[in-house]
Amino acid sequence: MELVAPAGNFDKLYYAYTYGADAAYIGLKRFSLRVKADNFYEKEYEKIIDLKKKYPEKKLFCALNISFHNKDIDNFISDLDYFRHYPIDSFIIQDIGMVSIIQKYFPKAALHLSTQANCINREAVKMYKNLGFKRVVLGREASLAEISEIKDAVPEMELEVFAHGAMCIAYSGRCLMSAYMNGRSANSGFCSHSCRWEYNVLSQLPKSGQLVLEEKERPGEYFPVFEGEDFTAVLSSKDLCMIDYLPEMKAAGVDSLKIEGRMKSIYYVALVTRAYRKALDVLEGKITKQQAAPFVEELYNASHREFATGFFFSKENANKTTTGASDSPYELCASIGNSLSDSEEKVIFANAQLTEKKRATELETMHPAARIAKEADYAAHPEKRPPIISPKTGYRFYTYNAMNKVASKDCNANNASNLLEFIAPDVASISAKDKDYQLINPETGEILSWVCHGHPCLIYTNLPLVQGMLVRTNNVRFGLEQHR
C-alpha cells in the first residue's frame, strides 16, 4: 500500500518525503480546505522541483478540495500559469465542475476524488471512473466491508482512505457549524474546529424542551442542539489510528493510506509518517515486527486526541466522543543540517582563536582598576564571557537549526541536565546529555549556554548525526496522560 503524508509547507514536505511517505499532498493559495496552513506560494515551486529530483520516485498531490463558486473558478483559471510551475502528479478535487478544467489544462495530472465528495458506494465509484478519475479517496464513513465490496465491483479504481489523524463529526467533513457560529466556512477552508470547543448543555427553551449549547468563551450566546436517532449534531470526535490494522486494510482492497494533518507540526508529520512507514515495511516483509516496534511506539509521542478506529469496523466506535487532548511529552527544538567539511571546521577554530585574542587584547589595554573590575564581573557572570571551543578527537560540527530554546545545565532554572534526543527515519532516538555535545556560535567559536530560533548555531558532537534529524527535549511543562 502507498503511504500519503500531509505537507502544509515546504519543510513539512521535506520531512514527509524523508521520513517515509510515498507521496505527499499540499494546498495552493486559496483553493485548499486548510487555508490556515502555510500552503505554497511565490517561487517555492523551485525548491519543490529540486526536492523531487532528490526523490524522483515520490509523488506530489495537490488538494483543490474547496467547493468552488464562480469567482473561485475564475481565480483558478487566472492563476494557471503559476500552478503549472509545480510538478504536480495529481489533483484532489471534490467539485465536479473542476473535472473538465483539470483535464483541459493539466492533461498529464491524474484526478483524485476528495473525501469531501462523500463517495462510499460502488455505483458512485463507477461513475467517477467514467468521468476520468484514477483514484477515489473514500468518505470516512465507509467500513472495511464496504471497501471490499467496492474494490470487487471496480477493481481498476485506486482506493485511498484516511488511516490516521483528526476526524470530523460532520459527514465526511462537510460541516456548517463553523460557518453558523462565527462565519468561517469549513467548506471554503476556514474551519475553526467549533466541534472541539467546550460547551455547557442547557435546557433553554422550556416550552419545546429543546436543548441548547453555551460555548465556554461565549456566555449568554446559545446554539440549538439537534439530535437524531443515532447522532448528535455537535460532538468532538476521537482521532483515527489504524496502525494496528494495516493487514485488514490491505485485505479489504485499500491501495493508499492517508495521514491527516496539513496544519500539524513538522514533528507530528515526521513521527506519524515514520511509524506508518515501518508498519508497512513489516507488512511487506522488509523488516520484522520487532524492528518496527520502537518506531511504532513513537507514534504516541506525537500530540493526539484519544485514538479510535473510526467507521472501519463499527459506527459505534466512531460515535464515541472525547474531550481534551494528549499533548506530546516532547518539544521539538531543532533540526540537523549538513556536517561541516574539514576546511569549514578549520574556520570555526580560527574564529575561536581570534575571539580569544580579542579578549586578551581588551583586558591588556584596560586601566588596571578597570581590568580588575571587568574580571570580577566575568567571574560573577560567566555567561558574559562564554568558554571557547577546542578540538576534540572524534567530534564533528553539524548545522543546528534552532526552533525552540535549549539551555545547558547552568542555564536551566531547575539546574537539571538538558537531555537532547535525536530522531531520524531509521533511528528511533539517540539520547545526549550536556557532556555529549556543545552548541557553538560559528562566528565567534564560543560555547553557548543556550540557543533559540534565529540564533546561528552549530552542534559539536561525536554522536552519529545525519542531515534531516530532528532534535527534541522532554517537555516538563506537560505531564498529561497519553491516551492509547
Coordinates of C-alpha atoms in Angstrom, one line a residue:
M1 CA 0.0 0.0 0.0
E2 CA 1.1 3.5 -0.7
L3 CA 1.6 6.0 2.2
V4 CA 0.4 9.6 1.7
A5 CA 1.5 12.2 4.2
P6 CA 0.4 15.8 4.7
A7 CA 2.6 18.8 3.8
G8 CA 1.3 22.3 4.9
N9 CA 4.6 23.9 3.8
F10 CA 7.9 23.1 2.2
D11 CA 9.6 22.0 5.4
K12 CA 6.8 19.6 6.1
L13 CA 7.0 18.3 2.5
Y14 CA 10.7 17.6 3.0
Y15 CA 10.1 15.7 6.2
A16 CA 7.2 13.8 4.8
Y17 CA 9.4 12.5 2.0
T18 CA 12.4 12.0 4.1
Y19 CA 10.6 10.1 6.9
G20 CA 9.0 7.6 4.5
A21 CA 6.0 8.9 2.6
D22 CA 5.5 7.6 -1.0
A23 CA 3.5 10.7 -1.7
A24 CA 2.5 14.0 -0.1
Y25 CA -0.4 16.3 -0.5
I26 CA -0.2 20.1 -0.5
G27 CA -2.5 23.0 -0.9
L28 CA -2.1 26.0 -3.2
K29 CA -3.2 29.5 -2.3
R30 CA -7.0 29.9 -1.9
F31 CA -8.1 26.5 -3.2
S32 CA -7.4 24.2 -0.2
L33 CA -9.6 23.3 2.7
R34 CA -6.8 24.2 5.0
V35 CA -6.3 27.9 4.2
K36 CA -4.7 28.4 7.7
A37 CA -1.9 26.1 6.7
D38 CA 1.0 27.9 5.2
N39 CA 0.3 26.3 1.8
F40 CA 2.5 27.1 -1.1
Y41 CA 3.1 30.4 -2.8
E42 CA 5.6 32.6 -4.8
K43 CA 8.6 30.7 -6.0
E44 CA 8.5 27.7 -3.6
Y45 CA 7.9 25.5 -6.7
E46 CA 11.7 25.9 -7.4
K47 CA 12.5 24.2 -4.1
I48 CA 9.9 21.5 -4.7
I49 CA 11.3 20.8 -8.1
D50 CA 14.8 20.3 -6.6
L51 CA 13.3 18.1 -3.8
K52 CA 11.5 15.9 -6.3
K53 CA 14.8 15.5 -8.2
K54 CA 16.3 14.1 -5.0
Y55 CA 13.2 11.8 -4.6
P56 CA 12.2 11.0 -8.1
E57 CA 10.0 8.1 -7.1
K58 CA 7.9 10.2 -4.7
K59 CA 4.7 11.8 -5.8
L60 CA 3.1 15.2 -5.2
F61 CA -0.6 15.6 -4.9
C62 CA -2.4 19.0 -4.9
A63 CA -5.6 19.5 -2.9
L64 CA -8.1 21.7 -4.7
N65 CA -10.9 20.5 -2.5
I66 CA -12.9 23.6 -1.7
S67 CA -16.5 24.0 -3.0
F68 CA -15.9 26.3 -5.9
H69 CA -18.0 29.4 -6.6
N70 CA -17.9 31.1 -10.0
K71 CA -15.4 33.6 -8.8
D72 CA -13.2 30.8 -7.4
I73 CA -13.1 29.1 -10.8
D74 CA -12.2 32.4 -12.4
N75 CA -9.4 33.0 -9.9
F76 CA -8.1 29.5 -10.5
I77 CA -8.0 29.9 -14.3
S78 CA -6.3 33.3 -13.9
D79 CA -3.5 31.6 -11.9
L80 CA -3.0 28.7 -14.3
D81 CA 0.5 29.9 -15.4
Y82 CA 1.6 29.9 -11.8
F83 CA 0.2 26.4 -10.9
R84 CA 1.9 24.9 -14.0
H85 CA 5.3 25.6 -12.3
Y86 CA 4.6 22.9 -9.7
P87 CA 5.5 19.2 -10.5
I88 CA 2.0 18.0 -9.6
D89 CA 1.2 14.4 -10.2
S90 CA -2.5 14.6 -9.4
F91 CA -5.2 17.0 -8.2
I92 CA -7.5 16.1 -5.3
I93 CA -10.9 17.7 -6.0
Q94 CA -14.5 17.4 -4.7
D95 CA -16.2 19.8 -7.1
I96 CA -17.4 18.1 -10.2
G97 CA -17.1 21.4 -12.1
M98 CA -13.4 21.2 -11.9
V99 CA -13.1 17.9 -13.8
S100 CA -13.1 19.3 -17.3
I101 CA -10.9 22.3 -16.3
I102 CA -8.1 20.0 -14.8
Q103 CA -8.4 17.6 -17.8
K104 CA -8.0 20.6 -20.2
Y105 CA -5.2 22.5 -18.6
F106 CA -3.3 19.7 -16.8
P107 CA -3.7 16.7 -19.1
K108 CA -0.8 14.7 -17.6
A109 CA -2.1 15.0 -14.0
A110 CA -4.3 12.4 -12.5
L111 CA -7.7 13.1 -11.0
H112 CA -8.3 12.0 -7.4
L113 CA -11.7 12.4 -5.8
S114 CA -11.6 14.1 -2.4
T115 CA -13.1 12.5 0.7
Q116 CA -15.3 15.7 0.8
A117 CA -17.3 14.2 -2.1
N118 CA -18.7 11.6 0.3
C119 CA -18.1 8.7 -2.1
I120 CA -18.9 5.5 -0.1
N121 CA -20.6 3.1 -2.6
R122 CA -19.7 1.1 -5.7
E123 CA -22.1 2.9 -8.1
A124 CA -20.6 6.3 -7.3
V125 CA -17.1 4.9 -7.8
K126 CA -18.2 3.5 -11.2
M127 CA -19.5 7.0 -12.1
Y128 CA -16.3 8.7 -11.1
K129 CA -14.3 6.2 -13.1
N130 CA -16.3 7.0 -16.2
L131 CA -15.6 10.7 -15.6
G132 CA -11.9 10.0 -15.7
F133 CA -10.9 9.7 -12.1
K134 CA -7.9 7.5 -11.3
R135 CA -8.4 7.4 -7.6
V136 CA -11.2 7.8 -5.0
V137 CA -10.4 9.0 -1.5
L138 CA -13.4 7.3 0.1
G139 CA -15.6 9.0 2.6
R140 CA -14.6 8.3 6.1
E141 CA -17.9 6.6 6.8
A142 CA -17.1 3.6 4.7
S143 CA -16.4 0.4 6.6
L144 CA -13.8 -2.2 5.6
A145 CA -16.6 -4.5 4.5
E146 CA -18.0 -1.8 2.2
I147 CA -14.5 -1.0 0.9
S148 CA -14.0 -4.7 0.0
E149 CA -17.3 -4.7 -1.9
I150 CA -16.3 -1.5 -3.8
K151 CA -12.9 -2.9 -4.8
D152 CA -14.6 -6.1 -6.0
A153 CA -17.0 -4.1 -8.1
V154 CA -14.4 -1.7 -9.5
P155 CA -11.0 -3.4 -9.2
E156 CA -9.3 -1.0 -11.6
M157 CA -10.1 2.1 -9.4
E158 CA -7.4 3.1 -6.8
L159 CA -8.9 3.4 -3.4
E160 CA -7.4 5.7 -0.8
V161 CA -8.6 6.0 2.8
F162 CA -7.6 8.1 5.8
A163 CA -5.8 5.9 8.3
H164 CA -4.6 8.4 10.9
G165 CA -5.5 11.8 12.3
A166 CA -8.3 14.1 13.3
M167 CA -11.8 13.1 12.5
C168 CA -14.7 15.5 11.8
I169 CA -18.1 14.9 13.4
A170 CA -19.8 16.1 10.2
Y171 CA -20.4 13.8 7.3
S172 CA -17.0 13.4 5.6
G173 CA -16.1 16.8 7.0
R174 CA -18.9 18.7 5.2
C175 CA -19.7 20.9 8.2
L176 CA -21.7 24.1 8.5
M177 CA -21.1 24.5 12.2
S178 CA -18.1 26.8 12.0
A179 CA -19.9 29.0 9.4
Y180 CA -23.0 29.1 11.5
M181 CA -21.2 30.1 14.7
N182 CA -18.6 32.6 13.5
G183 CA -18.9 33.0 9.8
R184 CA -15.9 30.8 8.9
S185 CA -17.0 28.2 6.4
A186 CA -15.3 24.8 6.6
N187 CA -16.2 24.1 3.0
S188 CA -14.2 27.1 1.9
G189 CA -11.1 26.2 4.0
F190 CA -11.8 28.3 7.1
C191 CA -12.9 25.7 9.7
S192 CA -12.5 27.0 13.3
H193 CA -13.0 23.4 14.7
S194 CA -16.0 24.6 16.6
C195 CA -17.0 21.0 17.4
R196 CA -13.9 20.7 19.6
W197 CA -14.7 23.7 21.8
E198 CA -16.1 23.2 25.3
Y199 CA -19.8 23.6 25.9
N200 CA -22.4 23.6 28.6
V201 CA -25.7 21.8 27.8
L202 CA -28.7 23.8 28.9
S203 CA -32.5 23.4 28.7
Q204 CA -33.0 26.9 27.4
L205 CA -36.4 26.5 25.7
P206 CA -38.9 25.3 28.3
K207 CA -41.9 25.1 26.0
S208 CA -40.3 22.8 23.5
G209 CA -37.8 21.2 25.9
Q210 CA -35.1 21.8 23.2
L211 CA -31.5 21.6 24.4
V212 CA -29.1 24.4 23.6
L213 CA -25.3 24.7 24.0
E214 CA -23.5 27.6 25.6
E215 CA -19.9 27.7 24.5
K216 CA -17.4 28.3 27.3
E217 CA -15.9 31.5 25.7
R218 CA -19.4 32.9 24.7
P219 CA -21.5 33.1 27.8
G220 CA -25.1 34.1 27.1
E221 CA -25.0 33.1 23.5
Y222 CA -27.0 29.9 22.8
F223 CA -26.8 27.4 20.0
P224 CA -29.6 24.8 19.4
V225 CA -28.8 21.1 19.7
F226 CA -30.3 18.8 17.0
E227 CA -30.5 15.1 17.9
G228 CA -31.2 12.3 15.5
E229 CA -31.9 8.6 16.0
D230 CA -28.2 7.7 16.4
F231 CA -26.3 11.1 16.4
T232 CA -26.0 14.5 18.0
A233 CA -25.0 17.3 15.7
V234 CA -22.4 18.9 17.9
L235 CA -19.8 16.5 19.2
S236 CA -16.0 16.2 19.5
S237 CA -14.6 13.1 17.8
K238 CA -11.7 10.9 18.7
D239 CA -8.6 10.8 16.5
L240 CA -8.3 7.9 13.9
C241 CA -5.5 5.4 14.3
M242 CA -5.3 2.3 12.2
I243 CA -1.7 1.4 12.6
D244 CA -2.5 -2.0 14.2
Y245 CA -4.9 -2.9 11.4
L246 CA -3.0 -2.5 8.2
P247 CA -3.3 -6.2 7.2
E248 CA -7.1 -5.8 7.4
M249 CA -7.0 -2.6 5.3
K250 CA -4.9 -4.3 2.6
A251 CA -7.2 -7.3 2.6
A252 CA -10.1 -5.0 2.0
G253 CA -8.5 -3.6 -1.1
V254 CA -7.1 -0.3 0.1
D255 CA -4.4 0.9 -2.3
S256 CA -3.3 4.0 -0.4
L257 CA -3.2 5.1 3.3
K258 CA -3.6 8.8 4.1
I259 CA -2.4 10.7 7.1
E260 CA -4.4 13.8 8.1
G261 CA -2.7 16.9 9.3
R262 CA -1.5 19.7 7.0
M263 CA -1.8 22.1 9.9
K264 CA 0.1 19.8 12.2
S265 CA 3.8 20.3 13.1
I266 CA 6.9 19.1 11.4
Y267 CA 7.4 16.8 14.4
Y268 CA 4.0 15.3 14.0
V269 CA 4.4 14.7 10.3
A270 CA 7.8 13.1 10.8
L271 CA 6.8 10.8 13.7
V272 CA 3.5 9.7 12.3
T273 CA 4.8 9.2 8.7
R274 CA 7.8 7.2 10.1
A275 CA 5.6 5.0 12.2
Y276 CA 3.3 4.0 9.4
R277 CA 6.3 3.5 7.0
K278 CA 7.8 1.0 9.4
A279 CA 4.4 -0.7 9.9
L280 CA 4.0 -1.0 6.2
D281 CA 7.5 -2.3 5.8
V282 CA 6.6 -5.1 8.2
L283 CA 3.5 -5.9 6.1
E284 CA 5.7 -6.1 3.0
G285 CA 8.2 -8.3 4.7
K286 CA 11.1 -5.8 4.6
I287 CA 11.6 -5.7 8.3
T288 CA 10.4 -7.6 11.4
K289 CA 7.7 -6.6 13.7
Q290 CA 10.4 -6.3 16.5
Q291 CA 12.5 -4.0 14.3
A292 CA 9.5 -1.7 13.7
A293 CA 8.2 -1.7 17.3
P294 CA 10.3 1.2 18.7
F295 CA 9.2 3.4 15.7
V296 CA 5.5 2.5 16.0
E297 CA 5.7 3.2 19.8
E298 CA 7.0 6.7 19.0
L299 CA 3.6 7.4 17.3
Y300 CA 2.2 8.0 20.7
N301 CA 4.8 10.7 21.4
A302 CA 3.1 12.9 18.8
S303 CA 0.3 15.1 20.1
H304 CA -3.1 13.4 19.6
R305 CA -6.6 13.0 21.0
E306 CA -7.8 9.7 22.2
F307 CA -7.5 7.1 19.4
A308 CA -10.2 5.1 17.8
T309 CA -10.8 3.0 14.6
G310 CA -13.4 5.3 13.1
F311 CA -16.1 3.6 10.9
F312 CA -13.9 0.8 9.6
F313 CA -15.3 -1.8 12.0
S314 CA -18.3 -0.3 13.6
K315 CA -20.0 3.1 13.6
E316 CA -20.5 2.7 17.4
N317 CA -16.7 3.1 17.7
A318 CA -16.8 6.4 15.7
N319 CA -19.8 7.6 17.7
K320 CA -17.8 7.6 21.0
T321 CA -16.7 11.1 21.7
T322 CA -13.9 12.6 23.8
T323 CA -12.7 15.8 25.3
G324 CA -9.3 17.4 25.7
A325 CA -6.2 16.2 24.0
S326 CA -2.9 14.3 24.7
D327 CA 0.0 16.7 24.3
S328 CA 3.3 15.4 23.3
P329 CA 5.8 14.9 26.2
Y330 CA 8.4 16.3 23.9
E331 CA 9.1 19.7 22.4
L332 CA 10.8 20.0 19.0
C333 CA 13.8 22.2 19.4
A334 CA 15.9 21.9 16.2
S335 CA 16.7 20.2 13.0
I336 CA 20.2 18.9 12.0
G337 CA 21.6 20.2 8.7
N338 CA 24.8 19.2 6.9
S339 CA 28.1 18.3 8.5
L340 CA 30.9 20.7 8.1
S341 CA 33.9 19.9 5.9
D342 CA 37.4 19.8 7.3
S343 CA 38.2 23.2 5.8
E344 CA 35.0 24.7 7.3
E345 CA 35.9 23.2 10.7
K346 CA 39.3 25.0 10.5
V347 CA 37.5 28.3 10.0
I348 CA 35.4 27.7 13.2
F349 CA 38.6 27.1 15.2
A350 CA 40.3 30.1 13.6
N351 CA 37.3 32.2 14.7
A352 CA 37.7 30.8 18.2
Q353 CA 41.4 31.8 18.4
L354 CA 40.5 35.2 17.1
T355 CA 37.9 35.7 19.8
E356 CA 40.4 34.6 22.4
K357 CA 42.9 37.0 21.1
K358 CA 40.4 39.9 21.1
R359 CA 39.5 39.1 24.7
A360 CA 43.1 39.2 25.8
T361 CA 43.8 42.4 23.9
E362 CA 40.7 44.0 25.5
L363 CA 41.9 43.3 29.0
E364 CA 45.6 44.2 28.3
T365 CA 44.6 47.7 27.1
M366 CA 42.4 48.5 30.2
H367 CA 43.4 50.5 33.2
P368 CA 44.4 48.1 35.9
A369 CA 41.5 49.0 38.2
A370 CA 39.0 48.6 35.3
R371 CA 40.6 45.3 34.4
I372 CA 40.1 44.0 37.9
A373 CA 36.5 45.1 37.9
K374 CA 35.9 43.5 34.5
E375 CA 37.5 40.2 35.6
A376 CA 35.4 40.3 38.7
D377 CA 32.3 40.9 36.6
Y378 CA 33.1 37.9 34.4
A379 CA 33.7 35.7 37.4
A380 CA 30.3 36.7 38.8
H381 CA 28.6 36.4 35.4
P382 CA 30.3 33.8 33.3
E383 CA 27.6 33.9 30.7
K384 CA 29.1 37.3 29.6
R385 CA 32.3 35.5 28.6
P386 CA 31.4 32.0 27.3
P387 CA 34.2 29.5 27.0
I388 CA 35.9 29.0 23.7
I389 CA 35.8 25.7 21.8
S390 CA 38.8 23.5 21.5
P391 CA 39.2 20.4 19.2
K392 CA 38.1 17.0 20.4
T393 CA 39.0 13.7 18.9
G394 CA 36.1 12.1 17.0
Y395 CA 33.9 15.1 17.2
R396 CA 32.2 16.8 14.1
F397 CA 30.3 20.0 13.5
Y398 CA 26.8 20.0 12.2
T399 CA 24.4 22.8 11.4
Y400 CA 21.9 23.2 14.2
N401 CA 18.7 24.9 13.0
A402 CA 17.1 26.1 16.3
M403 CA 13.3 26.2 16.6
N404 CA 12.8 26.4 20.3
K405 CA 15.1 27.3 23.2
V406 CA 17.5 24.8 24.6
A407 CA 19.6 25.7 27.7
S408 CA 22.6 24.0 29.3
K409 CA 22.5 22.7 32.9
D410 CA 23.8 26.0 34.3
C411 CA 21.1 27.9 32.5
N412 CA 18.2 25.7 33.5
A413 CA 16.0 27.1 36.3
N414 CA 15.8 23.7 37.9
N415 CA 19.5 23.0 37.3
A416 CA 18.7 19.8 35.6
S417 CA 20.8 18.4 32.8
N418 CA 19.3 19.2 29.4
L419 CA 18.7 15.9 27.6
L420 CA 18.5 16.1 23.9
E421 CA 17.1 13.3 21.7
F422 CA 17.8 12.9 18.0
I423 CA 15.4 11.1 15.7
A424 CA 15.8 10.1 12.1
P425 CA 14.0 8.0 9.5
D426 CA 15.8 4.9 10.6
V427 CA 16.8 5.9 14.2
A428 CA 14.1 5.7 16.8
S429 CA 16.0 8.1 19.1
I430 CA 19.6 8.8 20.3
S431 CA 19.9 10.5 23.7
A432 CA 22.6 13.0 24.5
K433 CA 23.3 14.7 27.8
D434 CA 25.3 18.0 28.2
K435 CA 28.6 16.2 28.2
D436 CA 27.9 14.6 24.8
Y437 CA 27.6 17.9 22.8
Q438 CA 28.4 21.5 22.7
L439 CA 26.4 24.3 21.0
I440 CA 28.7 26.7 19.2
N441 CA 28.4 30.2 17.8
P442 CA 30.1 29.7 14.4
E443 CA 31.1 33.4 14.2
T444 CA 33.0 33.5 17.5
G445 CA 33.7 29.9 18.4
E446 CA 32.1 30.4 21.8
I447 CA 30.3 27.6 23.6
L448 CA 26.7 28.7 24.0
S449 CA 24.8 28.2 27.3
W450 CA 21.5 28.5 25.4
V451 CA 20.2 28.9 21.9
C452 CA 16.8 29.6 20.4
H453 CA 15.2 30.3 17.0
G454 CA 17.1 32.9 15.0
H455 CA 20.5 32.3 16.5
P456 CA 23.2 31.0 14.3
C457 CA 24.4 27.7 15.8
L458 CA 26.4 24.6 15.2
I459 CA 26.4 21.4 17.3
Y460 CA 29.8 19.8 18.1
T461 CA 29.4 16.1 19.0
N462 CA 30.8 12.6 18.5
L463 CA 27.2 11.2 18.0
P464 CA 26.4 9.7 14.6
L465 CA 24.2 12.6 13.4
V466 CA 22.8 12.8 9.8
Q467 CA 21.2 15.6 7.9
G468 CA 17.4 15.6 8.4
M469 CA 17.5 14.5 12.0
L470 CA 15.1 16.3 14.4
V471 CA 16.1 17.3 17.9
R472 CA 13.7 17.2 20.8
T473 CA 13.7 17.7 24.5
N474 CA 11.4 16.2 27.1
N475 CA 8.7 18.8 27.8
V476 CA 8.5 19.0 31.5
R477 CA 5.7 21.6 31.3
F478 CA 3.3 18.9 30.3
G479 CA 2.6 15.9 32.5
L480 CA -0.5 14.8 30.6
E481 CA -1.5 11.1 30.3
Q482 CA -1.0 9.6 26.9
H483 CA -4.2 8.0 25.6
R484 CA -3.7 4.9 23.6

